[in-house]
Amino acid sequence: MTEKPTLAEAQLKLEYYCSYQERCHQEVVDKLYQLGLKSDEIDVIVVHLLQHNFLNEERFARSFARGKHRIKSWGKIRIVNELKQRHISAPNIKAALTEISEAQYQETFHQLAERHWNSLTERKGVKKNKKFCDYLLRRGWESQLVYEKMKELESSTSQ
């Protein structure tokens, strides 16, 4: 087992940890506990990181929302749930969702939906519809959008 780092060493490690990639408070606290620090030492380091702008929850939330939507094609429901799981405050979640324009959101949804619909091997029917809906709902897209798109795609393929 490695020995516990000093407060200055831990602070330096966490500065690098936070500058490498945006982090939320929970990730930083978990990392500090992993290093073997006590809660009062953790508080000192977290305050330092906040004061020197290594740690910024709103910046993390905005970056998280942009990235997950653009790269993984997640819908707003999934993004909100993941941010809540990371203990991000409601105002920061609201700010994060403003990073996704409505036009971009709709375009991503339609591209993803059509690509997935065409990739399903079932010809048509309940099984194909279920697989299609489950996939998009799991990715956090609103059920109203999903069901409307399913009906649209179903009617366009049956003609």
PDB file of C-alpha atoms in Angstrom:
ATOM      1  CA  MET A   1       0.000   0.000   0.000  1.00  0.00           C
ATOM      2  CA  THR A   2       1.317   3.450  -0.895  1.00  0.00           C
ATOM      3  CA  GLU A   3       1.742   5.964   1.862  1.00  0.00           C
ATOM      4  CA  LYS A   4      -0.620   8.883   2.284  1.00  0.00           C
ATOM      5  CA  PRO A   5       0.490  12.043   0.418  1.00  0.00           C
ATOM      6  CA  THR A   6       1.068  15.310   2.252  1.00  0.00           C
ATOM      7  CA  LEU A   7      -1.493  18.071   1.926  1.00  0.00           C
ATOM      8  CA  ALA A   8       0.681  19.939  -0.606  1.00  0.00           C
ATOM      9  CA  GLU A   9       1.266  16.795  -2.689  1.00  0.00           C
ATOM     10  CA  ALA A  10      -2.427  15.939  -2.691  1.00  0.00           C
ATOM     11  CA  GLN A  11      -3.283  19.509  -3.681  1.00  0.00           C
ATOM     12  CA  LEU A  12      -0.843  19.360  -6.595  1.00  0.00           C
ATOM     13  CA  LYS A  13      -2.205  15.972  -7.714  1.00  0.00           C
ATOM     14  CA  LEU A  14      -5.761  17.293  -7.656  1.00  0.00           C
ATOM     15  CA  GLU A  15      -4.820  20.459  -9.536  1.00  0.00           C
ATOM     16  CA  TYR A  16      -3.505  18.238 -12.319  1.00  0.00           C
ATOM     17  CA  TYR A  17      -6.533  15.924 -12.018  1.00  0.00           C
ATOM     18  CA  CYS A  18      -8.903  18.879 -12.480  1.00  0.00           C
ATOM     19  CA  SER A  19      -6.915  20.613 -15.225  1.00  0.00           C
ATOM     20  CA  TYR A  20      -6.716  17.423 -17.296  1.00  0.00           C
ATOM     21  CA  GLN A  21     -10.526  17.142 -17.584  1.00  0.00           C
ATOM     22  CA  GLU A  22     -13.564  18.925 -16.135  1.00  0.00           C
ATOM     23  CA  ARG A  23     -14.586  17.307 -12.841  1.00  0.00           C
ATOM     24  CA  CYS A  24     -17.565  17.591 -10.533  1.00  0.00           C
ATOM     25  CA  HIS A  25     -17.210  18.006  -6.767  1.00  0.00           C
ATOM     26  CA  GLN A  26     -18.178  14.378  -6.155  1.00  0.00           C
ATOM     27  CA  GLU A  27     -15.372  13.028  -8.366  1.00  0.00           C
ATOM     28  CA  VAL A  28     -12.811  15.237  -6.609  1.00  0.00           C
ATOM     29  CA  VAL A  29     -13.978  14.247  -3.121  1.00  0.00           C
ATOM     30  CA  ASP A  30     -13.954  10.554  -4.085  1.00  0.00           C
ATOM     31  CA  LYS A  31     -10.413  10.899  -5.441  1.00  0.00           C
ATOM     32  CA  LEU A  32      -9.242  12.579  -2.221  1.00  0.00           C
ATOM     33  CA  TYR A  33     -10.768   9.831  -0.071  1.00  0.00           C
ATOM     34  CA  GLN A  34      -9.060   7.332  -2.363  1.00  0.00           C
ATOM     35  CA  LEU A  35      -5.743   9.031  -1.596  1.00  0.00           C
ATOM     36  CA  GLY A  36      -6.444   8.484   2.114  1.00  0.00           C
ATOM     37  CA  LEU A  37      -7.099  12.052   3.228  1.00  0.00           C
ATOM     38  CA  LYS A  38      -9.376  13.023   6.114  1.00  0.00           C
ATOM     39  CA  SER A  39     -12.503  15.133   5.654  1.00  0.00           C
ATOM     40  CA  ASP A  40     -10.973  18.339   7.089  1.00  0.00           C
ATOM     41  CA  GLU A  41      -8.011  18.016   4.689  1.00  0.00           C
ATOM     42  CA  ILE A  42     -10.417  17.354   1.838  1.00  0.00           C
ATOM     43  CA  ASP A  43     -12.338  20.538   2.657  1.00  0.00           C
ATOM     44  CA  VAL A  44      -9.123  22.596   2.534  1.00  0.00           C
ATOM     45  CA  ILE A  45      -8.167  21.188  -0.871  1.00  0.00           C
ATOM     46  CA  VAL A  46     -11.660  21.566  -2.358  1.00  0.00           C
ATOM     47  CA  VAL A  47     -11.788  25.214  -1.239  1.00  0.00           C
ATOM     48  CA  HIS A  48      -8.363  25.792  -2.812  1.00  0.00           C
ATOM     49  CA  LEU A  49      -9.499  24.198  -6.093  1.00  0.00           C
ATOM     50  CA  LEU A  50     -12.658  26.326  -6.128  1.00  0.00           C
ATOM     51  CA  GLN A  51     -10.783  29.560  -5.386  1.00  0.00           C
ATOM     52  CA  HIS A  52      -8.232  28.931  -8.124  1.00  0.00           C
ATOM     53  CA  ASN A  53     -10.924  27.914 -10.641  1.00  0.00           C
ATOM     54  CA  PHE A  54      -9.727  24.322 -11.063  1.00  0.00           C
ATOM     55  CA  LEU A  55     -13.161  23.177  -9.970  1.00  0.00           C
ATOM     56  CA  ASN A  56     -16.315  24.790 -11.301  1.00  0.00           C
ATOM     57  CA  GLU A  57     -19.580  22.883 -11.146  1.00  0.00           C
ATOM     58  CA  GLU A  58     -21.413  24.989 -13.741  1.00  0.00           C
ATOM     59  CA  ARG A  59     -18.549  24.662 -16.214  1.00  0.00           C
ATOM     60  CA  PHE A  60     -18.522  20.889 -15.620  1.00  0.00           C
ATOM     61  CA  ALA A  61     -22.289  20.606 -16.159  1.00  0.00           C
ATOM     62  CA  ARG A  62     -22.192  22.626 -19.392  1.00  0.00           C
ATOM     63  CA  SER A  63     -19.273  20.618 -20.746  1.00  0.00           C
ATOM     64  CA  PHE A  64     -20.915  17.329 -19.730  1.00  0.00           C
ATOM     65  CA  ALA A  65     -24.208  18.205 -21.452  1.00  0.00           C
ATOM     66  CA  ARG A  66     -22.506  19.375 -24.660  1.00  0.00           C
ATOM     67  CA  GLY A  67     -20.288  16.322 -24.864  1.00  0.00           C
ATOM     68  CA  LYS A  68     -22.855  13.664 -24.065  1.00  0.00           C
ATOM     69  CA  HIS A  69     -25.323  15.138 -26.529  1.00  0.00           C
ATOM     70  CA  ARG A  70     -22.846  15.704 -29.344  1.00  0.00           C
ATOM     71  CA  ILE A  71     -20.738  12.550 -28.968  1.00  0.00           C
ATOM     72  CA  LYS A  72     -23.076   9.954 -27.452  1.00  0.00           C
ATOM     73  CA  SER A  73     -26.364  11.392 -28.814  1.00  0.00           C
ATOM     74  CA  TRP A  74     -28.040  11.431 -25.413  1.00  0.00           C
ATOM     75  CA  GLY A  75     -31.380  13.138 -24.902  1.00  0.00           C
ATOM     76  CA  LYS A  76     -32.108  15.709 -22.210  1.00  0.00           C
ATOM     77  CA  ILE A  77     -33.712  13.216 -19.813  1.00  0.00           C
ATOM     78  CA  ARG A  78     -30.582  11.050 -19.673  1.00  0.00           C
ATOM     79  CA  ILE A  79     -28.309  14.090 -19.320  1.00  0.00           C
ATOM     80  CA  VAL A  80     -30.393  15.482 -16.442  1.00  0.00           C
ATOM     81  CA  ASN A  81     -30.470  12.103 -14.659  1.00  0.00           C
ATOM     82  CA  GLU A  82     -26.710  11.656 -14.991  1.00  0.00           C
ATOM     83  CA  LEU A  83     -26.051  15.168 -13.666  1.00  0.00           C
ATOM     84  CA  LYS A  84     -28.401  14.545 -10.714  1.00  0.00           C
ATOM     85  CA  GLN A  85     -26.529  11.330  -9.990  1.00  0.00           C
ATOM     86  CA  ARG A  86     -23.353  13.424  -9.742  1.00  0.00           C
ATOM     87  CA  HIS A  87     -25.071  15.764  -7.231  1.00  0.00           C
ATOM     88  CA  ILE A  88     -25.147  18.778  -9.557  1.00  0.00           C
ATOM     89  CA  SER A  89     -27.522  21.537  -8.404  1.00  0.00           C
ATOM     90  CA  ALA A  90     -30.744  22.299 -10.294  1.00  0.00           C
ATOM     91  CA  PRO A  91     -29.629  25.784 -11.486  1.00  0.00           C
ATOM     92  CA  ASN A  92     -26.444  24.270 -12.924  1.00  0.00           C
ATOM     93  CA  ILE A  93     -28.445  21.534 -14.666  1.00  0.00           C
ATOM     94  CA  LYS A  94     -30.723  24.178 -16.148  1.00  0.00           C
ATOM     95  CA  ALA A  95     -27.689  26.149 -17.346  1.00  0.00           C
ATOM     96  CA  ALA A  96     -26.191  22.989 -18.839  1.00  0.00           C
ATOM     97  CA  LEU A  97     -29.284  22.302 -20.931  1.00  0.00           C
ATOM     98  CA  THR A  98     -29.000  25.758 -22.527  1.00  0.00           C
ATOM     99  CA  GLU A  99     -25.812  24.484 -24.203  1.00  0.00           C
ATOM    100  CA  ILE A 100     -27.939  22.368 -26.553  1.00  0.00           C
ATOM    101  CA  SER A 101     -29.848  24.425 -29.124  1.00  0.00           C
ATOM    102  CA  GLU A 102     -33.334  23.222 -30.011  1.00  0.00           C
ATOM    103  CA  ALA A 103     -32.421  22.932 -33.710  1.00  0.00           C
ATOM    104  CA  GLN A 104     -29.333  20.846 -32.913  1.00  0.00           C
ATOM    105  CA  TYR A 105     -31.372  18.701 -30.501  1.00  0.00           C
ATOM    106  CA  GLN A 106     -34.053  17.966 -33.107  1.00  0.00           C
ATOM    107  CA  GLU A 107     -31.494  17.276 -35.837  1.00  0.00           C
ATOM    108  CA  THR A 108     -29.558  14.828 -33.642  1.00  0.00           C
ATOM    109  CA  PHE A 109     -32.784  13.072 -32.663  1.00  0.00           C
ATOM    110  CA  HIS A 110     -34.007  12.634 -36.239  1.00  0.00           C
ATOM    111  CA  GLN A 111     -30.619  11.404 -37.495  1.00  0.00           C
ATOM    112  CA  LEU A 112     -30.281   8.923 -34.637  1.00  0.00           C
ATOM    113  CA  ALA A 113     -33.875   7.708 -34.971  1.00  0.00           C
ATOM    114  CA  GLU A 114     -33.679   7.155 -38.717  1.00  0.00           C
ATOM    115  CA  ARG A 115     -30.286   5.460 -38.496  1.00  0.00           C
ATOM    116  CA  HIS A 116     -31.521   3.094 -35.786  1.00  0.00           C
ATOM    117  CA  TRP A 117     -34.837   2.388 -37.551  1.00  0.00           C
ATOM    118  CA  ASN A 118     -32.973   1.394 -40.731  1.00  0.00           C
ATOM    119  CA  SER A 119     -30.496  -0.759 -38.796  1.00  0.00           C
ATOM    120  CA  LEU A 120     -33.177  -2.937 -37.192  1.00  0.00           C
ATOM    121  CA  THR A 121     -33.410  -6.344 -38.881  1.00  0.00           C
ATOM    122  CA  GLU A 122     -37.111  -6.923 -38.177  1.00  0.00           C
ATOM    123  CA  ARG A 123     -39.289  -6.055 -41.154  1.00  0.00           C
ATOM    124  CA  LYS A 124     -42.112  -4.322 -39.254  1.00  0.00           C
ATOM    125  CA  GLY A 125     -44.534  -4.849 -36.421  1.00  0.00           C
ATOM    126  CA  VAL A 126     -44.595  -4.746 -32.652  1.00  0.00           C
ATOM    127  CA  LYS A 127     -41.127  -6.219 -32.126  1.00  0.00           C
ATOM    128  CA  LYS A 128     -39.425  -3.622 -34.344  1.00  0.00           C
ATOM    129  CA  ASN A 129     -41.399  -0.786 -32.731  1.00  0.00           C
ATOM    130  CA  LYS A 130     -40.493  -1.983 -29.240  1.00  0.00           C
ATOM    131  CA  LYS A 131     -36.784  -2.244 -30.044  1.00  0.00           C
ATOM    132  CA  PHE A 132     -36.837   1.201 -31.646  1.00  0.00           C
ATOM    133  CA  CYS A 133     -38.642   2.862 -28.728  1.00  0.00           C
ATOM    134  CA  ASP A 134     -36.595   1.101 -26.040  1.00  0.00           C
ATOM    135  CA  TYR A 135     -33.343   2.199 -27.668  1.00  0.00           C
ATOM    136  CA  LEU A 136     -34.287   5.874 -27.862  1.00  0.00           C
ATOM    137  CA  LEU A 137     -35.929   5.977 -24.427  1.00  0.00           C
ATOM    138  CA  ARG A 138     -32.818   4.392 -22.893  1.00  0.00           C
ATOM    139  CA  ARG A 139     -30.766   7.192 -24.436  1.00  0.00           C
ATOM    140  CA  GLY A 140     -32.955   9.744 -22.682  1.00  0.00           C
ATOM    141  CA  TRP A 141     -35.160  11.054 -25.456  1.00  0.00           C
ATOM    142  CA  GLU A 142     -38.667  12.277 -24.596  1.00  0.00           C
ATOM    143  CA  SER A 143     -41.348   9.624 -25.089  1.00  0.00           C
ATOM    144  CA  GLN A 144     -43.590  11.981 -27.071  1.00  0.00           C
ATOM    145  CA  LEU A 145     -40.784  12.573 -29.613  1.00  0.00           C
ATOM    146  CA  VAL A 146     -39.992   8.863 -29.814  1.00  0.00           C
ATOM    147  CA  TYR A 147     -43.588   7.710 -30.372  1.00  0.00           C
ATOM    148  CA  GLU A 148     -44.274  10.425 -32.964  1.00  0.00           C
ATOM    149  CA  LYS A 149     -41.121   9.487 -34.872  1.00  0.00           C
ATOM    150  CA  MET A 150     -41.994   5.787 -34.691  1.00  0.00           C
ATOM    151  CA  LYS A 151     -45.436   6.437 -36.205  1.00  0.00           C
ATOM    152  CA  GLU A 152     -43.881   8.616 -38.911  1.00  0.00           C
ATOM    153  CA  LEU A 153     -41.262   6.000 -39.833  1.00  0.00           C
ATOM    154  CA  GLU A 154     -43.773   3.162 -39.640  1.00  0.00           C
ATOM    155  CA  SER A 155     -46.180   4.898 -42.015  1.00  0.00           C
ATOM    156  CA  SER A 156     -43.387   5.846 -44.443  1.00  0.00           C
ATOM    157  CA  THR A 157     -42.138   2.235 -44.689  1.00  0.00           C
ATOM    158  CA  SER A 158     -45.587   0.674 -45.072  1.00  0.00           C
ATOM    159  CA  GLN A 159     -46.359   2.699 -48.202  1.00  0.00           C
TER     160      GLN A 159
END
